Amino acid sequence: MPLLQVNNLSVSFDQYGRGLERFVTTPIRSLSIEIGKGEILAVVGASGSGKSLLAHAIMGILPANAIVGGEIKFKGNLIDERSIKKYRGKQIAFIPQSVNYLDPSMKVKNQVRIGLPGIKSERIEKQEHLFEKFGLKKSDGDLYPFELSGGMMRRVLFTTSMISPDTELVIADEPTPGIHRSALDLVLNQLKTIADSGIGVMLITHDIISALKIADRVSVFKDGCTVDDIPASFFSADGESLENEYTRMLWKSLPEHSFMEAI
Amino acid sequence: MSLKVNNLGFCYRPESWVFRNVSIEVPKGGRIGIYGNSGCGKTTLAKILASFISPKEGEVVVDGENQKREGFQPVQLIFQHPEKTMNPLWRMKDSLCESYVPEKSLLDAFGIRDEWMERYPIELSGGELQRFSIVRALHPETKYIIADEMTTMLDAITQASIWKGLLEIVKERNLGLIVISHEMAIIDKICDSCLNLEDYCHA
Ligand SMILES: Nc1ncnc2c1ncn2[C@@H]1O[C@H](COP(=O)(O)OP(=O)(O)OP(=O)(O)O)[C@@H](O)[C@H]1O
Ligand SMILES: Nc1ncnc2c1ncn2[C@@H]1O[C@H](COP(=O)(O)OP(=O)(O)OP(=O)(O)O)[C@@H](O)[C@H]1O
Ligand SMILES: [Mg+2]
Ligand SMILES: [Mg+2]
């Protein structure tokens, strides 16, 4: 049985325009994915295709005006906004995309410590260890979010949602944008280590080349639909094994490949 | 005509220099790439150039004149995290038209859809928001653009098409461009020259 199964998920929003006329938009029409134990699924695709909304739907943190269709199963059990509560932050860990999830009024070391298990001294030790692991200085812990650089913020976000002993699934929404090679490798290695211990990982990213280093499979989203689901090994030099036209275009327009010439 | 910095130095805390002695010149129509490890001061440098913060040492000279603090800034910065630059309580339309009203063709060039205008920032994806900040920066009086990890939030196709769109406008208006990116492939394909800011770091 797969760890996580999303079948035909749709998400609509009930919205009000100027003058209070109501209308419904449906950014997610039909998304289906599957992640097994110890498997890394990279989710790539168009910006605005619904990658973050998928993560939010799984975590049960969509806004109140969202209407959800289809099914989400965790270890075979249907989950919804209510039942997710018992998994959230425990069996299922989430690393959000937006840096706005950091509390602007709290030193970052304290934000990281809150989420860690154990008594105070253990949490302090663990937090310092995590910082060291991701190339952050001990003194960086005393900074407030606005005092961090973009890449430092990403790494702090990554440590705030670090896994607990019960974690079975990690959902990482764009954990790596804007960080340099060596820091990027630290994050990738960490995700790989997590997966090797049997945890399922959903890695949402635009950095396909990095994702391919650790992913088993790749799911491609466009306009709120899953348009492709293929083994990572299909992405080769010129993309000739990529049958889906959108996937091939995505691969070709990478800056390392044809970039603007592909457009 | 150029954007020039002479012996620039900055520290957030006394004597704890982020960088020192940075001198760069971006000619009108020129394109320079800046890279370096996370935390080496790229965004800080960008904020000084765009006049958000003042340097502790050195000066910024824009087209022969010392940088002014008031009025419209001819050096416009496009940030790494668009969600932090938008007022969460304003509809996108109001954020977009705060300093000028962009033409329809400009909105089309960046794929901004009508239906996004009435929404609040939280109701858009990261990539959609970034397009708004790009258009905001392209005020008719803008002379230099600093793109700080501008497309790190975008998929490869959108990234390539946005760069294509921006470069067309940059050429057409003969703007100077500074590209801050950790992706060397982008800098290689866009810029005439590049520098590693770590060479000026004092950490
Ligand atoms: N609260 C909301 N109300 C209405 N539409 C929304 C809301 N939140 C998101 N959307 C729309 O849903 C679509 C999917 O958004 P989502 O944030 O999931 O994209 P994404 O794939 O994560 O993109 P990116 O790669 O840019 O982060 C977008 O078109 C966005 O405008
Ligand atoms: N407002 C602030 N107050 C205090 N320190 C700050 C502030 N902003 C940035 N810093 C510090 O200045 C240094 C440079 O930060 P900056 O954001 O310029 O780096 P960067 O090169 O843009 O990094 P990245 O690639 O991660 O975006 C970092 O050590 C950061 O912690
Ligand atoms: Mg997203
Ligand atoms: Mg930065």
XYZ file of C-alpha atoms and ligand atoms in Angstrom:
530
model
C 0.000 0.000 0.000
C 1.441 3.418 -0.915
C 2.159 5.814 1.903
C 0.385 8.715 0.280
C -2.173 8.556 -2.470
C -3.873 11.531 -4.030
C -6.606 10.670 -6.523
C -8.239 13.175 -8.776
C -7.852 16.054 -6.383
C -9.587 19.280 -7.267
C -9.547 22.598 -5.414
C -11.855 25.514 -6.122
C -12.217 28.870 -4.461
C -15.355 30.776 -3.782
C -14.402 34.370 -4.466
C -15.842 37.825 -4.320
C -14.932 40.474 -6.847
C -15.541 44.196 -6.665
C -19.225 44.852 -6.105
C -19.582 41.549 -4.252
C -20.494 39.346 -7.177
C -19.535 35.787 -6.346
C -17.609 33.493 -8.636
C -15.717 30.253 -8.394
C -12.210 29.576 -9.709
C -10.779 26.090 -9.987
C -6.978 26.207 -9.990
C -6.626 22.477 -9.305
C -8.656 20.317 -11.637
C -7.243 16.837 -11.418
C -4.071 15.985 -9.568
C -3.058 12.420 -8.824
C 0.174 11.319 -7.182
C 1.494 8.414 -5.200
C 4.442 8.153 -2.847
C 5.738 4.937 -1.335
C 7.795 4.364 1.794
C 11.345 5.571 1.322
C 10.518 7.032 -2.045
C 11.334 10.546 -3.233
C 8.804 12.025 -5.618
C 9.825 15.281 -7.257
C 6.861 17.466 -8.154
C 7.731 19.936 -10.873
C 5.761 22.015 -13.323
C 4.419 25.393 -14.197
C 4.392 28.136 -11.644
C 0.757 28.445 -10.607
C -0.039 24.856 -11.553
C -1.112 23.971 -8.029
C 1.938 22.466 -6.388
C 1.669 24.461 -3.179
C -2.101 24.081 -3.079
C -1.663 20.315 -3.283
C 0.671 20.477 -0.286
C -1.774 22.726 1.566
C -4.674 20.407 0.755
C -2.785 17.425 2.160
C -1.832 19.389 5.277
C -5.382 20.687 5.682
C -4.342 24.321 5.667
C -6.297 25.664 2.708
C -8.213 28.886 3.291
C -11.840 28.623 4.430
C -13.270 29.480 0.994
C -11.630 26.423 -0.612
C -13.761 23.567 -1.911
C -11.909 20.263 -2.166
C -12.839 17.281 -4.344
C -11.244 13.869 -4.918
C -9.436 11.872 -2.269
C -6.270 11.968 -0.221
C -5.191 8.774 1.513
C -2.423 8.387 4.060
C -1.514 4.726 4.621
C -4.809 3.747 3.105
C -6.935 5.999 5.308
C -8.852 8.866 3.822
C -7.756 12.136 5.327
C -9.597 15.402 5.467
C -9.214 18.711 7.228
C -10.206 17.208 10.548
C -8.354 13.910 10.521
C -5.122 15.475 9.259
C -4.725 17.193 12.632
C -3.488 14.049 14.285
C -0.764 13.561 11.664
C 0.290 17.155 11.125
C 3.753 17.913 12.470
C 4.021 14.308 13.629
C 3.700 11.589 10.964
C 3.586 14.252 8.257
C 6.123 17.080 8.315
C 5.757 20.134 6.117
C 8.322 22.677 4.961
C 6.396 25.630 3.498
C 7.431 27.618 0.452
C 6.753 31.094 1.757
C 9.292 32.660 4.059
C 6.347 34.482 5.601
C 5.764 31.376 7.710
C 8.571 32.531 9.992
C 7.471 34.615 12.973
C 8.972 38.069 12.428
C 9.054 38.899 16.145
C 11.007 35.892 17.352
C 14.692 35.059 17.170
C 15.137 32.239 14.732
C 16.826 29.881 17.196
C 13.711 29.977 19.363
C 11.434 29.252 16.425
C 13.462 26.184 15.597
C 13.522 25.008 19.214
C 9.736 25.165 19.587
C 9.231 22.345 17.122
C 11.868 20.042 18.545
C 11.193 17.189 20.958
C 12.751 16.825 24.401
C 13.538 18.964 27.412
C 14.973 22.456 27.032
C 18.650 21.542 27.095
C 18.103 18.803 24.535
C 16.231 21.160 22.266
C 18.985 23.764 22.463
C 21.577 21.155 21.633
C 19.505 19.793 18.757
C 18.890 23.263 17.307
C 22.587 24.124 17.413
C 23.376 20.825 15.801
C 20.841 21.448 13.015
C 22.245 24.915 12.367
C 25.731 23.515 12.104
C 24.514 20.790 9.809
C 23.036 23.292 7.359
C 25.972 25.662 7.386
C 24.430 28.296 9.647
C 26.585 29.948 12.292
C 25.677 29.640 15.974
C 25.370 33.439 16.149
C 22.849 33.390 13.281
C 20.377 31.934 15.793
C 20.210 35.294 17.547
C 18.995 37.045 14.420
C 15.391 37.887 13.609
C 14.008 36.711 10.253
C 14.436 40.142 8.639
C 18.137 40.012 9.469
C 18.709 36.831 7.494
C 19.737 36.598 3.876
C 17.385 34.796 1.478
C 19.372 31.587 1.504
C 19.805 31.627 5.289
C 16.038 32.011 5.651
C 15.433 28.946 3.488
C 17.755 26.873 5.616
C 16.138 28.079 8.828
C 12.709 27.170 7.426
C 14.110 23.771 6.615
C 15.317 23.237 10.178
C 12.057 24.489 11.758
C 10.162 21.617 10.257
C 12.750 18.961 10.881
C 11.396 15.556 11.339
C 10.483 13.898 14.599
C 10.979 10.209 15.358
C 7.406 9.436 14.193
C 7.703 11.151 10.811
C 6.706 8.967 7.884
C 6.168 11.563 5.187
C 7.937 14.844 4.475
C 6.458 17.457 2.168
C 9.059 20.048 1.192
C 7.704 22.956 -0.845
C 10.628 24.576 -2.687
C 13.209 24.135 0.033
C 16.157 25.169 -2.101
C 15.624 28.294 -4.204
C 18.348 30.887 -4.049
C 20.892 28.881 -2.136
C 24.383 28.215 -3.371
C 25.723 24.864 -4.451
C 27.256 23.638 -1.190
C 24.230 24.612 0.927
C 21.991 23.066 -1.705
C 23.886 19.792 -1.504
C 23.425 19.767 2.277
C 19.652 20.025 1.901
C 19.529 17.401 -0.850
C 21.683 15.001 1.132
C 19.463 15.480 4.134
C 16.359 14.628 2.126
C 18.111 11.597 0.686
C 19.120 10.427 4.162
C 15.541 10.907 5.354
C 14.227 8.811 2.473
C 16.841 6.114 2.998
C 15.500 5.683 6.520
C 12.118 4.691 5.025
C 10.361 8.048 5.027
C 8.457 9.136 1.919
C 9.433 12.523 0.511
C 7.514 14.862 -1.741
C 9.947 17.431 -3.079
C 8.252 20.341 -4.806
C 10.807 22.235 -6.831
C 11.678 24.144 -9.968
C 15.251 22.952 -9.783
C 14.813 19.790 -11.809
C 18.510 19.136 -12.207
C 19.067 19.078 -8.439
C 15.908 17.070 -7.809
C 17.041 14.399 -10.254
C 20.090 13.731 -8.112
C 17.896 12.255 -5.396
C 14.402 11.639 -6.815
C 13.043 8.238 -7.810
C 10.142 9.571 -9.843
C 9.000 12.886 -11.221
C 5.437 14.140 -11.455
C 4.791 17.048 -13.793
C 1.921 19.502 -13.192
C 0.406 21.999 -15.569
C -2.799 24.047 -15.196
C -3.926 22.094 -12.165
C -3.528 18.665 -13.775
C -0.923 15.927 -13.535
C 0.376 15.747 -17.089
C 3.243 13.321 -16.633
C 4.567 10.806 -14.100
C 7.866 9.198 -15.027
C 11.014 7.663 -13.546
C 13.770 10.198 -12.881
C 16.025 8.299 -15.257
C 13.937 9.428 -18.247
C 15.482 12.878 -17.993
C 18.602 12.511 -20.072
C 20.866 14.903 -21.940
C 18.630 16.008 -24.809
C 15.346 14.814 -23.392
C 14.664 12.303 -26.145
C 13.047 9.824 -23.751
C 10.562 12.468 -22.657
C 7.372 11.762 -24.527
C 5.243 14.476 -23.049
C 5.708 17.706 -24.929
C 5.361 19.941 -21.874
C 7.882 17.906 -19.883
C 10.359 18.062 -22.755
C 9.921 21.832 -23.049
C 10.435 22.228 -19.306
C 13.673 20.290 -19.575
C 14.901 22.161 -22.621
C 14.221 25.629 -21.292
C 16.490 25.143 -18.269
C 19.321 27.704 -18.237
C 21.774 24.794 -18.444
C 20.107 23.728 -21.686
C 18.621 25.912 -24.433
C 17.104 28.500 -22.024
C 15.599 31.446 -23.954
C 16.201 29.717 -27.272
C 13.707 27.033 -26.298
C 10.906 29.599 -26.110
C 26.110 57.266 -18.474
C 26.499 54.528 -15.916
C 25.648 53.207 -12.500
C 28.885 53.407 -10.593
C 29.892 52.507 -7.065
C 33.195 53.555 -5.562
C 34.779 51.787 -2.609
C 31.481 50.783 -1.155
C 31.422 49.304 2.337
C 28.590 48.244 4.586
C 28.018 46.809 8.063
C 24.795 46.200 9.990
C 26.709 46.273 13.282
C 29.666 48.576 13.924
C 32.936 47.209 12.556
C 31.345 43.982 11.409
C 31.723 44.568 7.675
C 29.589 42.609 5.281
C 31.804 43.829 2.425
C 34.278 46.630 1.784
C 35.960 48.318 -1.161
C 33.418 47.222 -3.726
C 33.769 49.172 -6.962
C 31.592 48.340 -9.930
C 30.467 50.208 -12.985
C 27.456 49.175 -15.036
C 27.228 51.213 -18.234
C 23.843 52.117 -19.638
C 22.817 49.067 -21.626
C 25.429 46.903 -19.849
C 24.784 43.659 -17.991
C 26.745 42.467 -15.008
C 26.276 39.290 -13.016
C 26.934 39.069 -9.270
C 27.255 35.763 -7.452
C 28.667 34.448 -4.181
C 27.664 32.251 -1.275
C 24.450 32.784 0.609
C 24.922 35.560 3.158
C 27.888 37.235 1.452
C 25.979 40.485 0.974
C 24.448 40.426 -2.509
C 20.996 41.593 -1.419
C 22.585 44.172 0.879
C 24.549 45.569 -2.060
C 21.402 45.581 -4.180
C 19.510 47.512 -1.487
C 22.251 50.130 -1.345
C 22.234 50.525 -5.119
C 18.456 50.930 -5.123
C 18.736 53.431 -2.285
C 16.820 51.419 0.318
C 19.764 51.717 2.689
C 22.798 54.032 2.805
C 26.355 52.791 2.505
C 28.695 53.198 5.471
C 31.599 53.912 3.158
C 31.906 54.963 -0.437
C 29.371 56.365 -2.867
C 26.862 55.471 -5.533
C 26.838 57.607 -8.661
C 23.904 57.344 -11.068
C 24.469 58.863 -14.507
C 27.049 61.258 -13.139
C 25.043 62.413 -10.146
C 25.280 61.330 -6.556
C 22.438 59.035 -5.624
C 19.458 60.949 -4.315
C 17.303 59.786 -1.453
C 14.060 61.440 -2.465
C 11.847 61.223 -5.487
C 11.688 58.438 -8.024
C 14.594 56.012 -7.931
C 16.035 55.345 -11.385
C 17.637 52.187 -9.962
C 14.887 49.640 -9.367
C 15.240 46.416 -7.451
C 13.336 43.214 -8.082
C 13.532 41.128 -4.926
C 14.057 37.461 -4.294
C 10.908 37.093 -2.204
C 8.002 38.954 -3.819
C 5.630 38.070 -0.970
C 7.617 40.320 1.322
C 7.353 43.360 -0.913
C 3.588 43.406 -1.411
C 1.160 44.922 1.042
C -0.920 41.899 2.162
C -4.022 44.062 2.623
C -4.012 45.541 -0.872
C -5.478 43.959 -3.950
C -2.855 43.262 -6.625
C -4.264 45.994 -8.808
C -3.501 48.604 -6.167
C 0.008 47.301 -5.503
C 0.701 47.250 -9.214
C -0.484 50.766 -9.961
C 0.980 52.390 -6.856
C 3.684 54.344 -8.688
C 2.554 54.218 -12.338
C -0.085 52.579 -14.506
C 1.557 49.978 -16.740
C 0.366 49.489 -20.282
C -1.547 46.397 -21.278
C 1.290 45.256 -23.557
C 3.670 45.190 -20.593
C 1.234 43.079 -18.585
C 0.892 40.719 -21.515
C 4.649 40.453 -21.946
C 4.798 38.979 -18.446
C 1.638 36.917 -18.703
C -0.254 38.817 -16.014
C -3.897 37.847 -16.190
C -6.811 40.160 -15.601
C -8.369 37.842 -13.064
C -5.359 38.241 -10.730
C -5.933 41.972 -10.325
C -8.701 41.719 -7.764
C -6.862 39.176 -5.640
C -4.734 39.619 -2.543
C -1.059 38.529 -2.555
C -1.799 35.360 -0.579
C -4.166 34.233 -3.332
C -1.432 34.060 -5.962
C 1.401 31.601 -6.465
C 4.982 32.704 -5.837
C 5.685 32.908 -9.531
C 2.572 34.923 -10.290
C 3.496 37.454 -7.622
C 6.987 37.850 -9.004
C 5.598 38.991 -12.360
C 3.876 41.872 -10.590
C 7.096 42.986 -8.956
C 8.883 42.911 -12.306
C 6.287 45.115 -13.963
C 6.309 47.443 -10.949
C 10.047 47.924 -11.395
C 9.693 48.784 -15.085
C 8.536 52.352 -14.492
C 9.093 54.533 -17.579
C 11.808 56.485 -15.748
C 13.737 53.426 -14.607
C 17.316 53.417 -15.911
C 18.864 50.435 -14.144
C 17.348 47.173 -13.021
C 18.727 44.905 -10.340
C 17.283 41.422 -10.532
C 17.992 39.694 -7.208
C 17.294 35.982 -7.718
C 14.391 37.191 -9.803
C 13.340 33.883 -11.311
C 14.344 31.397 -8.604
C 10.640 31.040 -7.822
C 9.641 30.176 -11.368
C 9.494 27.078 -13.505
C 12.046 26.818 -16.289
C 9.665 27.754 -19.107
C 8.271 30.782 -17.289
C 11.805 31.699 -16.235
C 13.087 31.620 -19.800
C 10.119 33.550 -21.137
C 10.335 36.193 -18.415
C 14.021 36.711 -19.075
C 13.259 36.925 -22.742
C 10.576 39.531 -22.047
C 12.750 41.519 -19.684
C 15.764 41.478 -21.987
C 13.649 42.791 -24.843
C 12.578 45.755 -22.726
C 16.108 46.236 -21.402
C 17.405 46.412 -24.980
C 14.588 48.581 -26.231
C 15.013 51.105 -23.409
C 18.793 50.641 -23.187
C 18.645 49.905 -19.455
C 21.593 48.767 -17.368
C 21.096 45.383 -15.705
C 22.592 43.697 -12.672
C 21.761 40.022 -12.358
C 22.202 38.483 -8.913
C 21.933 34.731 -9.127
C 23.351 31.557 -7.677
C 22.793 29.952 -11.061
C 25.920 30.480 -13.087
C 24.176 29.203 -16.199
C 21.844 32.215 -16.103
C 24.665 34.698 -15.575
C 26.666 33.077 -18.372
C 23.814 33.349 -20.822
C 22.740 36.896 -19.981
C 25.678 38.965 -18.754
C 28.745 40.550 -20.372
C 30.807 40.193 -17.210
C 30.472 38.986 -13.632
C 31.984 39.286 -10.188
C 32.122 37.161 -7.062
C 31.099 39.318 -4.106
C 32.872 36.963 -1.699
C 36.123 38.527 -2.861
C 35.096 41.660 -0.942
C 33.762 39.930 2.139
C 35.198 40.316 5.560
C 33.486 37.466 7.350
N -6.649 31.582 -1.985
C -6.690 31.523 -3.313
N -7.756 31.989 -3.998
C -7.797 31.910 -5.343
N -6.830 31.388 -6.108
C -5.745 30.907 -5.501
C -5.597 30.943 -4.068
N -4.412 30.405 -3.739
C -3.824 30.046 -4.909
N -4.626 30.344 -5.967
C -4.333 30.084 -7.386
O -4.116 28.702 -7.538
C -3.104 28.452 -8.506
C -2.105 27.482 -7.936
O -1.360 28.107 -6.902
P -0.115 27.409 -6.204
O 0.371 28.351 -5.142
O -0.476 26.043 -5.783
O 0.931 27.338 -7.421
P 2.361 26.653 -7.467
O 2.297 25.531 -8.436
O 2.833 26.352 -6.095
O 3.224 27.817 -8.114
P 4.710 28.364 -7.779
O 5.625 27.420 -8.443
O 4.722 29.705 -8.438
O 4.851 28.428 -6.299
C -2.517 29.800 -8.876
O -2.985 30.161 -10.144
C -3.039 30.744 -7.826
O -3.286 32.021 -8.365
N 18.545 43.836 8.440
C 19.645 43.171 8.806
N 20.157 43.310 10.046
C 21.276 42.651 10.424
N 21.966 41.815 9.628
C 21.519 41.626 8.385
C 20.330 42.284 7.906
N 20.116 41.904 6.629
C 21.120 41.048 6.321
N 21.963 40.879 7.361
C 23.172 40.044 7.382
O 24.057 40.494 6.371
C 24.688 39.414 5.698
C 24.450 39.546 4.194
O 23.068 39.346 3.892
P 22.486 39.460 2.401
O 21.039 39.312 2.494
O 23.023 40.689 1.785
O 23.180 38.173 1.729
P 23.006 37.555 0.251
O 24.362 37.499 -0.360
O 21.949 38.274 -0.476
O 22.559 36.056 0.580
P 21.523 35.082 -0.176
O 22.256 34.513 -1.350
O 21.272 34.019 0.844
O 20.312 35.858 -0.512
C 24.117 38.157 6.330
O 25.057 37.682 7.271
C 22.854 38.600 7.039
O 22.613 37.858 8.216
Mg 4.233 27.135 -4.853
Mg 19.980 37.665 -1.136
